[in-house]
Short mmCIF file of C-alpha atoms in Angstrom, two decimals:
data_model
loop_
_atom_site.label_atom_id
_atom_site.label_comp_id
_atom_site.label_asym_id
_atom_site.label_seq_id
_atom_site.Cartn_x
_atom_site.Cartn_y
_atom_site.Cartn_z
CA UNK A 640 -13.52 -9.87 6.58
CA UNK A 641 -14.22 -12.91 5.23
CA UNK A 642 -14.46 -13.42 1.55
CA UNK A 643 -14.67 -17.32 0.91
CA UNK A 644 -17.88 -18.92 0.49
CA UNK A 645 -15.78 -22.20 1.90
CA UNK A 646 -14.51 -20.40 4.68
CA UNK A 647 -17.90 -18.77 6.09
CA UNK A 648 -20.07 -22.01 5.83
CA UNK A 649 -17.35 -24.07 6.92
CA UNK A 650 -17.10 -21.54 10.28
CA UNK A 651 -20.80 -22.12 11.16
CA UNK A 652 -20.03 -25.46 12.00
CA UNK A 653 -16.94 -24.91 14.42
CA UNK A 654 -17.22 -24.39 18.51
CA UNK A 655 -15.05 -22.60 20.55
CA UNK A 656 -11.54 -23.77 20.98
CA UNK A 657 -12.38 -26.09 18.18
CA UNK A 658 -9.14 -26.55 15.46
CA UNK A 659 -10.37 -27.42 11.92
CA UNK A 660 -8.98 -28.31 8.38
CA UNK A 661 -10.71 -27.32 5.23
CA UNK A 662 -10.23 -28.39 1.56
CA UNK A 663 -12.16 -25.35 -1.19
CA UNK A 664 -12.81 -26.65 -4.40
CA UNK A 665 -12.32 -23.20 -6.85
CA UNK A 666 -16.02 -23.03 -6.50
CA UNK A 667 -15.64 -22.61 -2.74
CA UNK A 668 -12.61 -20.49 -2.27
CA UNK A 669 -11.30 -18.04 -5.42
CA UNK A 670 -12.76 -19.15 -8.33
CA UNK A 671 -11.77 -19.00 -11.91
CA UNK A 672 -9.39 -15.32 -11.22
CA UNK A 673 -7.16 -16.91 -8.20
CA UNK A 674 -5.74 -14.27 -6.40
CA UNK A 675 -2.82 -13.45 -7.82
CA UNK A 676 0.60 -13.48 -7.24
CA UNK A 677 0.01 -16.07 -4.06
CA UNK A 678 -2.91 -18.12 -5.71
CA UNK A 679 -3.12 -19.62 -9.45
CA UNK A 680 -6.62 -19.52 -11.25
CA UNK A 681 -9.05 -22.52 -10.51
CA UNK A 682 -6.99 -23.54 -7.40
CA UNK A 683 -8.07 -25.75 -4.40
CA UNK A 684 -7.10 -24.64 -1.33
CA UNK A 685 -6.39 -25.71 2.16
CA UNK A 686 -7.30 -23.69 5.61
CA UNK A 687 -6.65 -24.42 8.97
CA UNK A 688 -8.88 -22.52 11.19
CA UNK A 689 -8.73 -22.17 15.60
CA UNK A 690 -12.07 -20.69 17.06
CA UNK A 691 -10.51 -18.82 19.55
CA UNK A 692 -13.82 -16.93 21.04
CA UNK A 693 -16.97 -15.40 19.38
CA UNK A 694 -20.00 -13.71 19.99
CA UNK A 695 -23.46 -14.97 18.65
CA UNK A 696 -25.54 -12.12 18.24
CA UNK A 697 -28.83 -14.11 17.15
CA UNK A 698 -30.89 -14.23 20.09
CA UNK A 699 -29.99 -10.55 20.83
CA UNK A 700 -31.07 -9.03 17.55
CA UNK A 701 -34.60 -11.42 17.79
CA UNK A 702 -34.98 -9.84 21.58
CA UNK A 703 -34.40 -5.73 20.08
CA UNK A 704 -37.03 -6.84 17.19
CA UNK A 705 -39.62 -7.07 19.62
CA UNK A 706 -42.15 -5.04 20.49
CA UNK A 707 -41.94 -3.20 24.32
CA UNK A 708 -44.30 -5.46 25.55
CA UNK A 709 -43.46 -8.80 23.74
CA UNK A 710 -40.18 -7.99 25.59
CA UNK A 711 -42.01 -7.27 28.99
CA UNK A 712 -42.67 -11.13 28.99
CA UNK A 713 -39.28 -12.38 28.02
CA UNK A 714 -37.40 -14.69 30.85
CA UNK A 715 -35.70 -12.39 33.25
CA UNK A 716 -32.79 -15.17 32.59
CA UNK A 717 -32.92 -14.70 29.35
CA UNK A 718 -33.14 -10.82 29.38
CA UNK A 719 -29.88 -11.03 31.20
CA UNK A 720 -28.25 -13.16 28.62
CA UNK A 721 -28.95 -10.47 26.23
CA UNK A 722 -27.55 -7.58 28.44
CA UNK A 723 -24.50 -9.75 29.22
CA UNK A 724 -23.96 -10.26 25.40
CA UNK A 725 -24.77 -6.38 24.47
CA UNK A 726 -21.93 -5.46 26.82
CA UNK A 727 -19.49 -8.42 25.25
CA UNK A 728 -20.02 -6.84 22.33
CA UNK A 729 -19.61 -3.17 23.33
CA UNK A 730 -16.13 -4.76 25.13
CA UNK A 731 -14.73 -5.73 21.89
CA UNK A 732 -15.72 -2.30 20.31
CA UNK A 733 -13.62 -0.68 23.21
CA UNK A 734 -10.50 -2.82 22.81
CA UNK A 735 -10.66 -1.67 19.48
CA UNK A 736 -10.87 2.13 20.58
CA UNK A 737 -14.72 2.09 18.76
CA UNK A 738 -15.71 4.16 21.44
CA UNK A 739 -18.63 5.48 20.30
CA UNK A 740 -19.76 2.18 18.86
CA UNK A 741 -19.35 0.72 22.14
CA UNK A 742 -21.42 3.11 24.39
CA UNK A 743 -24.51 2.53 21.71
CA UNK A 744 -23.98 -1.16 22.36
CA UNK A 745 -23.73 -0.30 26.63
CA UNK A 746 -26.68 2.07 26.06
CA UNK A 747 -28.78 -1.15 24.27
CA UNK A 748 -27.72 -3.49 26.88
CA UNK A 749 -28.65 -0.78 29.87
CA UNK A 750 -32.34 -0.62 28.22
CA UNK A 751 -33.44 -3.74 29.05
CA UNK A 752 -32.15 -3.89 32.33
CA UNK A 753 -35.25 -1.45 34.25
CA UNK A 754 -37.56 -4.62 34.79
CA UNK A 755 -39.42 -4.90 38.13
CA UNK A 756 -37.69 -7.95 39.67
CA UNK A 757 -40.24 -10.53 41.41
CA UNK A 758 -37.84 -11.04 44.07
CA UNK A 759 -35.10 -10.06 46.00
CA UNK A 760 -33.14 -12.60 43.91
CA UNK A 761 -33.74 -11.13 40.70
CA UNK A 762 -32.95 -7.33 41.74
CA UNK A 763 -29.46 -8.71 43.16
CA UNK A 764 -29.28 -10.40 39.40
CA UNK A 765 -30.51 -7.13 37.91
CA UNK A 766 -28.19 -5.11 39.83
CA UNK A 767 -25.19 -6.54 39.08
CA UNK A 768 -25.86 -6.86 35.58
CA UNK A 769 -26.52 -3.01 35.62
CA UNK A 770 -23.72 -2.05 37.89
CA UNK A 771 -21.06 -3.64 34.87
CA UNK A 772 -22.73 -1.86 32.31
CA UNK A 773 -22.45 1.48 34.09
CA UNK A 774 -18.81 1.59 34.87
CA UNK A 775 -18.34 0.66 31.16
CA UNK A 776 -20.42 3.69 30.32
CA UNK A 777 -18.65 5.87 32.65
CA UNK A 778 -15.30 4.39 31.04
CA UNK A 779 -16.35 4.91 27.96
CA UNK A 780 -17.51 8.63 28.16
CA UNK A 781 -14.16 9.46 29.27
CA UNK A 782 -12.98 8.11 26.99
CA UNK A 783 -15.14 10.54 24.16
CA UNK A 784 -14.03 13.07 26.39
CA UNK A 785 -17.40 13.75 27.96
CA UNK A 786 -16.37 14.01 31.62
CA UNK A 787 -20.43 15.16 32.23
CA UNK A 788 -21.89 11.97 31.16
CA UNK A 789 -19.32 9.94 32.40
CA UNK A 790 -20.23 11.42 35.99
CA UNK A 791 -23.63 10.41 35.53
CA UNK A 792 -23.18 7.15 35.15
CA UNK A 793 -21.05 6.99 37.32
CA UNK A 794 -22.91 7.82 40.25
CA UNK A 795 -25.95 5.55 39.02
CA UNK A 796 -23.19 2.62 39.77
CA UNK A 797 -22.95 4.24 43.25
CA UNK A 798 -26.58 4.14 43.70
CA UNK A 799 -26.42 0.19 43.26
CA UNK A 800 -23.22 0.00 45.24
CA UNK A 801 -21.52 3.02 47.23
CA UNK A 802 -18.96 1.45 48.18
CA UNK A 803 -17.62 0.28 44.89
CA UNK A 804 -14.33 1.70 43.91
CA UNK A 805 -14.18 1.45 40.08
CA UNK A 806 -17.30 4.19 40.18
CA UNK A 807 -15.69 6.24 42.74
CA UNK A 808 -12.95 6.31 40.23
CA UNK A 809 -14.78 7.29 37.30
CA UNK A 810 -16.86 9.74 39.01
CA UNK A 811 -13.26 11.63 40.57
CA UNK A 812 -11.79 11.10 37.38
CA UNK A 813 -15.15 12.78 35.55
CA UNK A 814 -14.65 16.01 38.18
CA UNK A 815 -10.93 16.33 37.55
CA UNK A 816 -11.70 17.16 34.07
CA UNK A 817 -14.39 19.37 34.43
CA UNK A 818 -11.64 21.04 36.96
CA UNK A 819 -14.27 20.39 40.31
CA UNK A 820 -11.37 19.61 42.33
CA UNK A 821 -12.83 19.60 45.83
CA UNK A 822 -15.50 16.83 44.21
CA UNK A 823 -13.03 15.20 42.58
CA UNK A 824 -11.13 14.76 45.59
CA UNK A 825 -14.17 13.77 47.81
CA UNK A 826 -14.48 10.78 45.36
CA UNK A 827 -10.51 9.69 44.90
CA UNK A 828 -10.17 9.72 48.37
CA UNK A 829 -13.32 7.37 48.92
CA UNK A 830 -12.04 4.94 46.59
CA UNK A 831 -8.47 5.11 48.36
CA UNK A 832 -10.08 3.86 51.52
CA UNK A 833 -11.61 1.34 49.92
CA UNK A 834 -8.58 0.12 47.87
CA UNK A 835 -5.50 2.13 49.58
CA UNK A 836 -2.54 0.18 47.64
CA UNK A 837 -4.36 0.86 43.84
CA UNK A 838 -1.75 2.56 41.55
CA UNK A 839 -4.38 4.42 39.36
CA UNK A 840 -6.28 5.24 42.34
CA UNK A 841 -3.06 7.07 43.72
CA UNK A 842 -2.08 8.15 40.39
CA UNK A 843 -5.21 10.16 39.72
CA UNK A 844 -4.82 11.69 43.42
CA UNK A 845 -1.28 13.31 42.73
CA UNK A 846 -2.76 14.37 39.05
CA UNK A 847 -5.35 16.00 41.35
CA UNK A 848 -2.84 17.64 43.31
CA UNK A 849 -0.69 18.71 40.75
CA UNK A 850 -3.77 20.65 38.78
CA UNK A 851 -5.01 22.66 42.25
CA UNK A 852 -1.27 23.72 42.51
CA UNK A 853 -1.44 24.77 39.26
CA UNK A 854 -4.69 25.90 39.66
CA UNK A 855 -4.18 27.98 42.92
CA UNK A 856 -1.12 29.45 41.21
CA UNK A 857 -2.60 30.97 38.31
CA UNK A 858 -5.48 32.62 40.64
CA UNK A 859 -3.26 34.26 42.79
CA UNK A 860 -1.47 35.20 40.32
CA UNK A 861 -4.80 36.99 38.56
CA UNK A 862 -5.49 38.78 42.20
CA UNK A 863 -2.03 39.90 42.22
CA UNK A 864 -2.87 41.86 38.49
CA UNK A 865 -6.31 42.50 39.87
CA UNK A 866 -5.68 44.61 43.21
CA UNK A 867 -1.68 45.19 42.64
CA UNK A 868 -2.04 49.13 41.10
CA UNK A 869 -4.90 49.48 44.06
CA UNK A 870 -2.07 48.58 46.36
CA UNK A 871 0.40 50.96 44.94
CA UNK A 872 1.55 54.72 45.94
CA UNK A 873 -0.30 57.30 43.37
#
């Protein structure tokens, strides 16, 4: 976090990829107490700061602070620029393993994104703004461990695209953990036509196999306890 008054104003003026030098009076940087062992009292300091990336939130949060129907006459441009920086957001909450900070950012971007295009333009523009945000939704339910939801959104990327094999993915991935193995399979084996040399893809197919072995195993192994004393001599 930053704690320097310096520091922050000096940040607002930077772009990305810019490199900058700054010299803090005490004032500016930490004060009359220092900040001890590393810096004496009343000292003037020197950063050297690299914008590597960032994400400016300000015409997002003015968009959500608008009323249904203010936002009803936004731009569709600019209605995508918010989407796209919703779901940049809820990307850096997943690298961090925020999960459930991300989906609410996913969920915000996904809002906006039910418009009536004008053209065939705009619903191709729509679409694959939408499509991005539901695979990250899918993702990202797995990842709570909500298989149900995940499965859901997964298919509404399907809807836009059945043919795309990230949502085939998720969706067998979402009905191996709910155990809906034939389902599960339907979808893996989709996606492996689609992308027949993908790792994960293949991965998730023996995982599938392994858990019907396992599966049929342990149910013929209850029907052997079920009807073995039927079978026996009295």
């Amino acid at each position: 976090d930053i704690t320097l008054v310096g520091l922050g104003i000096g940040l607002l003026t930077m772009k990305k990829g810019e490199v900058a030098r700054f010299v803090f009076t005490p004032d500016y940087a930490y004060g009359q107490q220092g900040c001890p062992p590393l810096i004496p009292p009343n000292a003037t300091v020197m950063f050297e700061v690299e914008v590597l990336d960032f994400l400016d939130s300000d015409e997002s949060d003015t968009f959500f602070e608008l009323t249904a129907e203010q936002q009803d006459t936004f731009p569709l441009q600019k209605v995508l620029k918010v989407a796209d920086t919703e779901r940049e957001f809820g990307n850096y909450l997943y690298r961090k393993q925020h999960f459930k900070g991300a989906k609410d950012r996913y969920k915000r971007a996904f809002s906006i994104l039910g418009r009536s295009p004008s053209s065939k333009v705009e619903q191709c523009q729509i679409n694959a703004s939408k499509l991005l945000v539901l695979l990250n939704l899918s993702l990202t339910y797995l990842k709570l461990e909500q298989p149900a939801r995940a499965l859901v959104y997964g298919e509404k990327a399907l809807e836009i695209d059945q043919r795309n094999a990230k949502a085939l993915f998720r969706c067998g991935q979402a009905c191996l953990r709910m155990t809906e193995y034939e389902k599960a399979r339907d979808f893996l084996v989709r996606a492996q036509h689609i992308q027949p040399f993908n790792h994960d893809i293949n991965n998730e197919l023996k995982k599938l196999a392994s858990c019907y072995k396992d599966y049929m195993e342990k149910e013929k192994e209850m029907c052997c306890r079920m009807f073995g004393p039927l079978n026996s001599s009295s």
